[in-house]
Amino acid sequence: MGAERMHPPRYWRMRAEEFRTKADNCEYPETRDVLRKVAENYDELARRAARICTVGSLDERGGGARQHQAGLIVQDKPA
């Protein structure tokens, strides 16, 4: 994980929309496809950032969420 930690999900969604708009206005098919792929990548960053925010809020509220070694989110069972 890296860049998705630097900005909130809204930031990445706005970037994705910006690149979709650029793709819609592009006359060259290959460039349009690349711009759409960039938008998809920004959408993925938004999803990852949202997961990070969710896990962070669980930790702050004492929800007991922890990150498993394999990178999966595991919910601790209350004692």
Coordinates of N, CA and C in Angstrom, one line a residue:
M1 N 0.8 -1.2 0.0 CA 0.0 0.0 0.0 C 0.9 1.2 0.0
G2 N 0.4 2.3 -0.6 CA 1.2 3.4 -0.7 C 0.4 4.7 -0.9
A3 N 0.2 5.0 -2.2 CA -0.4 6.3 -2.5 C -1.8 6.5 -2.0
E4 N -2.5 5.3 -1.8 CA -3.9 5.4 -1.3 C -4.0 5.9 0.1
R5 N -2.9 5.9 0.8 CA -2.9 6.4 2.2 C -2.7 7.9 2.2
M6 N -2.3 8.5 1.1 CA -1.9 9.9 1.1 C -3.2 10.8 1.0
H7 N -4.3 10.3 0.4 CA -5.4 11.1 0.2 C -6.7 10.4 0.5
P8 N -7.8 11.1 0.8 CA -9.0 10.4 1.1 C -9.7 9.8 -0.2
P9 N -10.6 8.9 -0.1 CA -11.2 8.3 -1.3 C -11.8 9.4 -2.3
R10 N -12.4 10.4 -1.7 CA -13.0 11.5 -2.6 C -12.0 12.0 -3.6
Y11 N -10.7 12.2 -3.1 CA -9.7 12.8 -4.0 C -9.5 11.8 -5.2
W12 N -9.4 10.5 -4.9 CA -9.1 9.6 -6.0 C -10.3 9.5 -6.9
R13 N -11.5 9.6 -6.4 CA -12.7 9.5 -7.3 C -12.8 10.7 -8.2
M14 N -12.4 11.9 -7.7 CA -12.4 13.1 -8.5 C -11.3 13.0 -9.6
R15 N -10.2 12.4 -9.3 CA -9.1 12.2 -10.3 C -9.6 11.2 -11.4
A16 N -10.3 10.2 -11.0 CA -10.9 9.2 -11.9 C -11.9 9.9 -12.8
E17 N -12.7 10.7 -12.3 CA -13.7 11.4 -13.1 C -13.1 12.4 -14.1
E18 N -12.0 13.0 -13.6 CA -11.3 13.9 -14.5 C -10.7 13.2 -15.7
F19 N -10.2 12.0 -15.5 CA -9.6 11.2 -16.6 C -10.7 10.6 -17.5
R20 N -11.8 10.3 -16.9 CA -12.9 9.8 -17.8 C -13.4 10.9 -18.7
T21 N -13.5 12.2 -18.1 CA -13.8 13.3 -19.0 C -12.8 13.6 -20.1
K22 N -11.5 13.5 -19.7 CA -10.5 13.6 -20.8 C -10.7 12.5 -21.9
A23 N -11.0 11.3 -21.4 CA -11.1 10.2 -22.4 C -12.3 10.5 -23.3
D24 N -13.4 11.0 -22.7 CA -14.6 11.3 -23.5 C -14.4 12.3 -24.6
N25 N -13.5 13.2 -24.3 CA -13.2 14.3 -25.2 C -12.0 14.0 -26.1
C26 N -11.4 12.9 -26.0 CA -10.3 12.5 -26.9 C -10.7 11.9 -28.2
E27 N -10.1 12.4 -29.2 CA -10.4 11.9 -30.6 C -9.6 10.6 -31.0
Y28 N -8.5 10.3 -30.3 CA -7.7 9.2 -30.7 C -8.1 7.9 -29.8
P29 N -8.5 6.9 -30.5 CA -9.0 5.7 -29.7 C -8.0 5.1 -28.8
E30 N -6.7 5.0 -29.2 CA -5.7 4.4 -28.3 C -5.5 5.3 -27.1
T31 N -5.4 6.6 -27.3 CA -5.2 7.5 -26.1 C -6.5 7.4 -25.2
R32 N -7.6 7.4 -25.8 CA -8.9 7.3 -25.1 C -8.9 6.0 -24.2
D33 N -8.4 4.9 -24.7 CA -8.4 3.7 -23.9 C -7.4 3.8 -22.8
V34 N -6.3 4.4 -23.0 CA -5.3 4.6 -21.9 C -5.8 5.5 -20.8
L35 N -6.5 6.6 -21.2 CA -7.1 7.5 -20.2 C -8.1 6.8 -19.4
R36 N -8.9 5.9 -20.0 CA -9.9 5.2 -19.3 C -9.3 4.2 -18.3
K37 N -8.2 3.6 -18.7 CA -7.4 2.7 -17.8 C -6.9 3.5 -16.6
V38 N -6.4 4.6 -16.9 CA -5.9 5.5 -15.8 C -7.1 5.8 -14.8
A39 N -8.2 6.1 -15.3 CA -9.4 6.3 -14.5 C -9.7 5.1 -13.7
E40 N -9.7 3.9 -14.3 CA -9.9 2.7 -13.5 C -8.9 2.5 -12.4
N41 N -7.7 2.8 -12.7 CA -6.6 2.7 -11.6 C -6.9 3.7 -10.5
Y42 N -7.4 4.9 -10.8 CA -7.8 5.9 -9.7 C -9.0 5.3 -8.9
D43 N -9.9 4.7 -9.6 CA -11.1 4.1 -8.9 C -10.6 3.0 -7.9
E44 N -9.6 2.2 -8.3 CA -9.1 1.2 -7.4 C -8.4 1.9 -6.2
L45 N -7.7 3.0 -6.5 CA -7.1 3.7 -5.3 C -8.1 4.2 -4.4
A46 N -9.2 4.7 -4.9 CA -10.4 5.1 -4.1 C -10.9 4.0 -3.3
R47 N -11.1 2.8 -3.8 CA -11.6 1.7 -3.1 C -10.6 1.3 -2.0
R48 N -9.3 1.3 -2.3 CA -8.3 1.0 -1.2 C -8.3 2.0 -0.1
A49 N -8.4 3.3 -0.5 CA -8.4 4.3 0.5 C -9.6 4.2 1.4
A50 N -10.8 3.8 0.8 CA -12.0 3.7 1.6 C -11.8 2.5 2.6
R51 N -11.2 1.5 2.2 CA -11.0 0.3 3.1 C -10.0 0.8 4.2
I52 N -9.0 1.5 3.9 CA -8.1 2.0 4.9 C -8.8 2.9 5.9
C53 N -9.7 3.8 5.4 CA -10.5 4.7 6.3 C -11.4 3.8 7.2
T54 N -12.0 2.8 6.6 CA -12.9 2.0 7.4 C -12.2 1.3 8.5
V55 N -11.1 0.7 8.2 CA -10.3 0.0 9.2 C -9.8 0.9 10.2
G56 N -9.4 2.1 9.8 CA -8.9 3.1 10.8 C -10.0 3.5 11.7
S57 N -11.2 3.7 11.2 CA -12.3 4.1 12.1 C -12.7 3.0 13.0
L58 N -12.6 1.8 12.6 CA -12.8 0.6 13.5 C -11.8 0.6 14.6
D59 N -10.6 0.8 14.3 CA -9.5 0.9 15.3 C -9.7 2.0 16.3
E60 N -10.1 3.2 15.8 CA -10.3 4.3 16.7 C -11.5 4.1 17.6
R61 N -12.5 3.4 17.1 CA -13.7 3.2 17.9 C -13.6 1.9 18.8
G62 N -12.4 1.3 18.8 CA -12.2 0.1 19.6 C -12.9 -1.1 19.0
G63 N -13.1 -1.2 17.7 CA -13.7 -2.3 17.0 C -12.9 -3.5 17.0
G64 N -11.6 -3.4 17.3 CA -10.8 -4.6 17.4 C -10.3 -5.1 16.0
A65 N -10.4 -4.3 15.0 CA -9.9 -4.8 13.7 C -8.4 -4.8 13.7
R66 N -7.9 -5.8 13.1 CA -6.4 -5.9 12.9 C -6.1 -6.4 11.5
Q67 N -4.9 -6.1 11.1 CA -4.5 -6.6 9.8 C -3.8 -7.9 9.9
H68 N -4.2 -8.9 9.1 CA -3.6 -10.2 9.1 C -2.3 -10.1 8.3
Q69 N -1.4 -11.0 8.5 CA -0.1 -11.0 7.8 C -0.3 -11.1 6.3
A70 N -1.3 -11.8 5.8 CA -1.5 -11.9 4.4 C -2.1 -10.6 3.8
G71 N -2.4 -9.6 4.6 CA -3.0 -8.4 4.1 C -4.5 -8.4 4.2
L72 N -5.1 -9.4 4.8 CA -6.6 -9.4 4.9 C -7.0 -8.8 6.2
I73 N -8.1 -8.2 6.2 CA -8.7 -7.6 7.4 C -9.4 -8.7 8.2
V74 N -9.1 -8.8 9.4 CA -9.7 -9.9 10.2 C -10.3 -9.1 11.4
Q75 N -11.5 -9.5 11.8 CA -12.2 -8.9 12.9 C -12.0 -9.8 14.1
D76 N -11.4 -9.2 15.2 CA -11.2 -9.9 16.4 C -12.5 -10.2 17.1
K77 N -12.6 -11.3 17.7 CA -13.8 -11.7 18.4 C -13.7 -11.1 19.8
P78 N -14.8 -10.5 20.3 CA -14.7 -9.9 21.7 C -14.4 -11.0 22.7
A79 N -13.7 -10.7 23.7 CA -13.3 -11.7 24.8 C -14.5 -11.9 25.8

